[in-house]
mmCIF file of C-alpha atoms in Angstrom:
data_model
loop_
_atom_site.group_PDB
_atom_site.id
_atom_site.type_symbol
_atom_site.label_atom_id
_atom_site.label_comp_id
_atom_site.label_asym_id
_atom_site.label_seq_id
_atom_site.Cartn_x
_atom_site.Cartn_y
_atom_site.Cartn_z
ATOM 1 C CA MET A 49 39.110 24.273 -25.132
ATOM 2 C CA PRO A 50 40.347 20.849 -23.882
ATOM 3 C CA ALA A 51 42.932 18.903 -25.843
ATOM 4 C CA PRO A 52 41.567 16.054 -27.970
ATOM 5 C CA SER A 53 41.476 12.737 -26.152
ATOM 6 C CA SER A 54 43.625 9.965 -27.552
ATOM 7 C CA ASP A 55 42.020 7.287 -25.413
ATOM 8 C CA LEU A 56 41.028 4.261 -27.437
ATOM 9 C CA LEU A 57 37.361 3.388 -27.492
ATOM 10 C CA GLN A 58 36.581 -0.151 -26.448
ATOM 11 C CA GLY A 59 37.233 -2.504 -29.353
ATOM 12 C CA THR A 60 39.336 -0.146 -31.423
ATOM 13 C CA LEU A 61 42.704 -1.439 -30.220
ATOM 14 C CA ASP A 62 42.058 -4.870 -31.714
ATOM 15 C CA LEU A 63 41.026 -3.326 -35.012
ATOM 16 C CA LEU A 64 44.092 -1.076 -35.104
ATOM 17 C CA ILE A 65 46.401 -4.011 -34.356
ATOM 18 C CA LEU A 66 44.802 -6.147 -37.064
ATOM 19 C CA ARG A 67 45.096 -3.270 -39.529
ATOM 20 C CA ALA A 68 48.727 -2.693 -38.581
ATOM 21 C CA VAL A 69 49.734 -6.273 -39.430
ATOM 22 C CA ALA A 70 47.445 -6.623 -42.461
ATOM 23 C CA PHE A 71 50.256 -6.244 -44.992
ATOM 24 C CA GLU A 72 53.280 -7.701 -43.250
ATOM 25 C CA PRO A 73 54.271 -9.380 -39.995
ATOM 26 C CA LEU A 74 55.466 -6.924 -37.363
ATOM 27 C CA HIS A 75 56.976 -7.198 -33.900
ATOM 28 C CA GLY A 76 55.271 -5.537 -30.953
ATOM 29 C CA MET A 77 56.991 -2.182 -31.061
ATOM 30 C CA GLY A 78 56.696 -2.160 -34.848
ATOM 31 C CA ILE A 79 52.934 -2.557 -34.390
ATOM 32 C CA SER A 80 52.916 0.360 -31.955
ATOM 33 C CA ARG A 81 54.832 2.532 -34.425
ATOM 34 C CA ARG A 82 52.566 1.510 -37.309
ATOM 35 C CA ILE A 83 49.441 2.387 -35.301
ATOM 36 C CA ALA A 84 50.884 5.821 -34.551
ATOM 37 C CA GLN A 85 51.697 6.240 -38.240
ATOM 38 C CA ILE A 86 48.297 5.186 -39.609
ATOM 39 C CA THR A 87 46.445 7.347 -37.073
ATOM 40 C CA ASN A 88 48.563 10.446 -37.755
ATOM 41 C CA GLU A 89 50.110 10.150 -34.283
ATOM 42 C CA THR A 90 46.684 10.290 -32.604
ATOM 43 C CA PHE A 91 47.153 6.993 -30.762
ATOM 44 C CA ASP A 92 50.251 6.042 -28.809
ATOM 45 C CA VAL A 93 49.780 2.405 -27.816
ATOM 46 C CA ARG A 94 52.047 1.508 -24.922
ATOM 47 C CA ALA A 95 53.441 -1.928 -24.116
ATOM 48 C CA GLY A 96 51.136 -2.299 -21.109
ATOM 49 C CA SER A 97 48.108 -2.213 -23.412
ATOM 50 C CA LEU A 98 49.652 -3.704 -26.535
ATOM 51 C CA PHE A 99 51.137 -6.964 -25.296
ATOM 52 C CA PRO A 100 48.080 -8.185 -23.356
ATOM 53 C CA ALA A 101 45.979 -7.416 -26.453
ATOM 54 C CA LEU A 102 48.400 -9.336 -28.695
ATOM 55 C CA HIS A 103 48.276 -12.321 -26.351
ATOM 56 C CA ARG A 104 44.464 -12.225 -26.218
ATOM 57 C CA MET A 105 44.264 -11.955 -30.001
ATOM 58 C CA GLU A 106 46.578 -14.925 -30.412
ATOM 59 C CA GLN A 107 44.336 -16.902 -28.066
ATOM 60 C CA ALA A 108 41.326 -15.888 -30.190
ATOM 61 C CA GLY A 109 43.097 -17.232 -33.286
ATOM 62 C CA TRP A 110 43.318 -13.885 -35.089
ATOM 63 C CA LEU A 111 47.122 -13.698 -34.930
ATOM 64 C CA VAL A 112 49.990 -16.147 -34.925
ATOM 65 C CA SER A 113 53.516 -15.337 -33.847
ATOM 66 C CA SER A 114 57.006 -16.512 -34.583
ATOM 67 C CA TRP A 115 60.407 -15.460 -33.370
ATOM 68 C CA GLY A 116 62.645 -13.445 -35.618
ATOM 69 C CA GLU A 117 65.169 -10.650 -35.654
ATOM 70 C CA SER A 118 64.162 -7.000 -35.453
ATOM 71 C CA GLU A 119 65.690 -4.187 -37.495
ATOM 72 C CA THR A 120 68.043 -3.585 -34.543
ATOM 73 C CA ASN A 121 69.227 -7.226 -34.621
ATOM 74 C CA ARG A 122 67.341 -8.141 -31.466
ATOM 75 C CA ARG A 123 65.250 -11.237 -31.019
ATOM 76 C CA ALA A 124 61.570 -10.285 -31.310
ATOM 77 C CA LYS A 125 58.215 -11.977 -31.652
ATOM 78 C CA PHE A 126 56.564 -11.143 -34.974
ATOM 79 C CA TYR A 127 52.792 -11.260 -35.388
ATOM 80 C CA ARG A 128 50.815 -11.944 -38.548
ATOM 81 C CA LEU A 129 47.150 -12.293 -39.406
ATOM 82 C CA THR A 130 45.481 -15.666 -39.688
ATOM 83 C CA ARG A 131 42.607 -16.344 -42.063
ATOM 84 C CA SER A 132 40.274 -15.888 -39.088
ATOM 85 C CA GLY A 133 42.016 -12.612 -38.235
ATOM 86 C CA ARG A 134 41.593 -11.361 -41.786
ATOM 87 C CA GLY A 135 37.866 -12.170 -41.612
ATOM 88 C CA HIS A 136 37.581 -10.431 -38.251
ATOM 89 C CA LEU A 137 39.418 -7.387 -39.627
ATOM 90 C CA HIS A 138 36.976 -7.202 -42.540
ATOM 91 C CA ALA A 139 33.884 -7.551 -40.335
ATOM 92 C CA GLU A 140 35.112 -5.038 -37.743
ATOM 93 C CA THR A 141 36.131 -2.549 -40.433
ATOM 94 C CA GLN A 142 32.611 -2.636 -41.838
ATOM 95 C CA ARG A 143 31.119 -2.286 -38.352
ATOM 96 C CA TRP A 144 33.304 0.745 -37.500
ATOM 97 C CA GLU A 145 32.544 2.373 -40.839
ATOM 98 C CA ARG A 146 28.807 2.110 -40.032
ATOM 99 C CA ILE A 147 29.398 3.478 -36.520
ATOM 100 C CA SER A 148 31.484 6.408 -37.734
ATOM 101 C CA LEU A 149 28.914 7.349 -40.402
ATOM 102 C CA ALA A 150 26.127 7.191 -37.838
ATOM 103 C CA MET A 151 28.093 9.324 -35.376
ATOM 104 C CA ALA A 152 28.939 11.876 -38.073
ATOM 105 C CA SER A 153 25.285 12.066 -39.005
ATOM 106 C CA ALA A 154 24.237 12.476 -35.377
ATOM 107 C CA LEU A 155 26.799 15.218 -34.790
ATOM 108 C CA ARG A 156 25.642 17.104 -37.870
ATOM 109 C CA GLY A 157 22.089 16.829 -36.556
ATOM 110 C CA THR A 158 20.693 15.300 -39.730
#
């Protein structure tokens, strides 16, 4: 039996990032760690995927960033949700809940 795939479906990375910063601003690697935590270590988001997504999401107006100091006393860019980002998180959460229920139903054959 093959190992479960941890590849992110298209569109899920944005949702996971938005969810990760929903409660507090986080720097990039903090976001990566939070995603691993909230997905029970299923997803390991690497810098090569994370930072382009963060930049794109800033451009879309869903996140804003500011410089601060990380827990290791290093300069880091911290990201937080905007009002638009919070709205997008809500809409995408509802969309993915509908998708996951439909997929579960299809897989059960009902």
